[in-house]
CSV table of C-alpha atoms in Angstrom, one decimal:
chain,number,residue,atom,x,y,z
A,1,MET,CA,81.3,-27.8,68.4
A,2,ILE,CA,79.6,-28.9,71.6
A,3,THR,CA,81.6,-30.6,74.4
A,4,ILE,CA,80.5,-31.9,77.8
A,5,ARG,CA,83.0,-32.3,80.6
A,6,GLN,CA,83.0,-33.0,84.3
A,7,ALA,CA,83.5,-29.8,86.3
A,8,GLY,CA,86.7,-29.6,88.4
A,9,GLU,CA,87.6,-27.5,91.4
A,10,ALA,CA,89.0,-24.8,89.0
A,11,ASP,CA,85.4,-24.4,87.7
A,12,PHE,CA,83.9,-23.3,91.0
A,13,ASP,CA,83.5,-19.6,90.1
A,14,LEU,CA,81.9,-20.6,86.8
A,15,VAL,CA,79.5,-23.0,88.5
A,16,ALA,CA,78.5,-20.3,91.1
A,17,GLU,CA,77.9,-17.8,88.3
A,18,PHE,CA,75.7,-20.3,86.4
A,19,ILE,CA,73.7,-21.0,89.5
A,20,ARG,CA,73.0,-17.2,89.9
A,21,LYS,CA,72.1,-16.8,86.3
A,22,LEU,CA,69.7,-19.8,86.5
A,23,ALA,CA,68.1,-18.2,89.6
A,24,GLU,CA,67.6,-14.9,87.7
A,25,TYR,CA,66.0,-16.7,84.8
A,26,GLU,CA,63.7,-18.6,87.2
A,27,LYS,CA,62.8,-15.3,89.0
A,28,LEU,CA,64.3,-16.8,92.2
A,29,ALA,CA,67.5,-14.7,92.6
A,30,HIS,CA,66.2,-13.7,96.1
A,31,GLU,CA,66.4,-17.3,97.2
A,32,VAL,CA,70.1,-17.8,96.4
A,33,ARG,CA,71.7,-17.9,99.9
A,34,PHE,CA,74.8,-20.1,99.5
A,35,ASP,CA,78.2,-18.9,100.7
A,36,ASP,CA,81.1,-19.8,98.5
A,37,ALA,CA,83.0,-21.9,101.1
A,38,THR,CA,80.0,-24.1,101.9
A,39,LEU,CA,79.0,-24.6,98.2
A,40,HIS,CA,82.7,-25.4,97.3
A,41,ARG,CA,82.9,-28.0,100.1
A,42,HIS,CA,79.7,-29.7,99.0
A,43,LEU,CA,80.8,-29.8,95.4
A,44,PHE,CA,84.5,-30.4,95.5
A,45,GLY,CA,85.3,-31.4,99.1
A,46,PRO,CA,86.1,-34.9,100.5
A,47,ARG,CA,82.5,-36.1,100.3
A,48,PRO,CA,80.8,-34.3,97.3
A,49,ALA,CA,77.1,-34.1,97.6
A,50,ALA,CA,76.6,-33.3,93.9
A,51,GLU,CA,78.4,-33.4,90.6
A,52,VAL,CA,78.5,-30.8,87.8
A,53,LEU,CA,78.8,-31.1,84.1
A,54,ILE,CA,80.0,-28.1,82.1
A,55,GLY,CA,78.7,-27.7,78.5
A,56,GLU,CA,80.9,-25.8,76.1
A,57,VAL,CA,80.2,-24.4,72.6
A,58,ASP,CA,83.3,-23.9,70.5
A,59,GLY,CA,85.4,-24.2,73.6
A,60,ALA,CA,83.6,-21.6,75.6
A,61,PRO,CA,81.5,-22.5,78.7
A,62,ALA,CA,77.8,-22.0,77.9
A,63,GLY,CA,75.9,-24.1,80.3
A,64,PHE,CA,75.8,-26.6,83.1
A,65,ALA,CA,74.0,-29.4,84.8
A,66,LEU,CA,74.2,-30.0,88.5
A,67,PHE,CA,73.0,-33.4,89.7
A,68,PHE,CA,73.2,-36.0,92.4
A,69,GLN,CA,72.4,-39.7,93.0
A,70,THR,CA,69.0,-40.9,94.1
A,71,PHE,CA,67.7,-44.3,94.8
A,72,SER,CA,64.4,-46.0,93.9
A,73,THR,CA,63.3,-48.7,96.3
A,74,PHE,CA,60.7,-49.8,93.8
A,75,GLU,CA,63.3,-50.3,91.1
A,76,GLY,CA,66.0,-51.4,93.5
A,77,LYS,CA,68.4,-49.2,91.6
A,78,PRO,CA,70.0,-45.7,91.8
A,79,GLY,CA,69.1,-42.8,89.6
A,80,ILE,CA,70.1,-39.3,89.0
A,81,TRP,CA,68.3,-36.2,90.1
A,82,LEU,CA,68.9,-33.1,87.9
A,83,GLU,CA,68.8,-30.2,90.3
A,84,ASP,CA,69.9,-27.4,87.9
A,85,LEU,CA,70.1,-27.2,84.1
A,86,PHE,CA,71.1,-23.8,82.5
A,87,VAL,CA,72.2,-22.8,79.0
A,88,GLU,CA,73.2,-19.2,78.3
A,89,PRO,CA,70.6,-17.4,76.2
A,90,ASN,CA,73.0,-16.9,73.3
A,91,ALA,CA,73.7,-20.7,73.2
A,92,ARG,CA,70.1,-21.8,73.3
A,93,GLY,CA,68.9,-23.7,70.2
A,94,ALA,CA,72.5,-25.0,69.5
A,95,GLY,CA,71.8,-28.4,71.1
A,96,LEU,CA,73.7,-27.9,74.3
A,97,GLY,CA,70.7,-28.6,76.7
A,98,ARG,CA,70.1,-31.8,74.8
A,99,ALA,CA,73.8,-32.8,75.0
A,100,LEU,CA,73.9,-32.2,78.7
A,101,LEU,CA,70.8,-34.3,79.3
A,102,SER,CA,72.1,-37.0,76.9
A,103,ARG,CA,75.3,-37.2,79.0
A,104,LEU,CA,73.2,-37.5,82.2
A,105,ALA,CA,71.1,-40.3,80.6
A,106,ALA,CA,74.3,-42.1,79.7
A,107,LEU,CA,75.6,-41.7,83.3
A,108,VAL,CA,72.3,-43.2,84.6
A,109,ILE,CA,72.9,-46.2,82.4
A,110,GLU,CA,76.6,-46.5,83.0
A,111,ARG,CA,75.9,-46.5,86.8
A,112,GLY,CA,73.3,-49.2,86.5
A,113,GLY,CA,70.5,-46.7,87.2
A,114,ALA,CA,66.8,-46.6,86.4
A,115,ARG,CA,65.7,-43.0,86.3
A,116,LEU,CA,66.7,-39.4,85.4
A,117,GLU,CA,64.3,-37.0,87.2
A,118,TRP,CA,63.9,-33.3,87.7
A,119,ASN,CA,61.4,-30.6,88.5
A,120,VAL,CA,60.1,-27.9,86.1
A,121,LEU,CA,58.6,-24.6,87.2
A,122,ASP,CA,54.9,-24.6,86.3
A,123,TRP,CA,55.2,-21.4,84.2
A,124,ASN,CA,58.2,-22.6,82.2
A,125,GLU,CA,56.4,-23.7,79.0
A,126,LEU,CA,59.6,-23.4,77.0
A,127,GLY,CA,61.3,-25.9,79.3
A,128,LYS,CA,58.3,-28.2,79.3
A,129,SER,CA,58.2,-28.2,75.5
A,130,PHE,CA,61.9,-29.0,75.3
A,131,TYR,CA,61.6,-31.8,77.8
A,132,ARG,CA,58.7,-33.3,75.9
A,133,SER,CA,60.7,-33.1,72.7
A,134,ILE,CA,63.4,-35.4,74.1
A,135,GLY,CA,60.8,-38.0,75.4
A,136,ALA,CA,60.4,-36.9,79.1
A,137,GLY,CA,57.0,-36.8,80.7
A,138,HIS,CA,55.3,-35.3,83.7
A,139,VAL,CA,54.8,-37.7,86.6
A,140,ASP,CA,51.1,-37.7,87.4
A,141,GLY,CA,49.8,-38.1,90.9
A,142,TRP,CA,52.9,-36.7,92.7
A,143,GLU,CA,53.4,-33.4,94.4
A,144,ARG,CA,56.7,-32.0,95.6
A,145,TRP,CA,56.9,-31.2,99.3
A,146,ARG,CA,59.7,-29.5,101.2
A,147,MET,CA,60.9,-28.8,104.7
A,148,GLN,CA,63.5,-26.2,105.5
A,149,ASP,CA,64.6,-23.4,107.8
A,150,ASP,CA,62.6,-23.1,111.1
A,151,ALA,CA,60.4,-26.1,110.3
A,152,LEU,CA,63.4,-28.3,109.6
A,153,GLU,CA,65.1,-27.1,112.8
A,154,ALA,CA,62.0,-27.7,114.9
A,155,LEU,CA,61.6,-31.3,113.6
A,156,ALA,CA,65.3,-32.1,114.0
A,157,ASN,CA,65.0,-30.9,117.7
A,158,GLY,CA,61.9,-33.1,118.3
A,159,LEU,CA,59.4,-30.2,118.5
């Protein structure tokens, strides 16, 4: 049986473990730099920056979805950005990924939102195939850009 629940503070270690497992799967473990105290504050502190759903199969945690609110000026409505989705290898194919995304879609609607969006690594054909199977599509004409580390500091300091 699949259940989806909101993560609570007691789930912090589990969430951190899922993040590390996702990074390993994505071949990005070397980019995981969070310290526990900072991540904990941003997930479960007085002003959470993100929310987490835990997916369970037969009562055992087997995956998670980490997400946060976005806003579309064109739609004039909020949305949800799915930052991380991970399902343990032994639970894949059981419907847990679909159940997590279904709950996120319901949250978008419950919150009066317009969109559920996320990124997919260009090599992740398994993920792309799964997302297509649930009705998602690639957004043509857009590229993802990022600023971080030294460039972010320089811009913040007016350089």
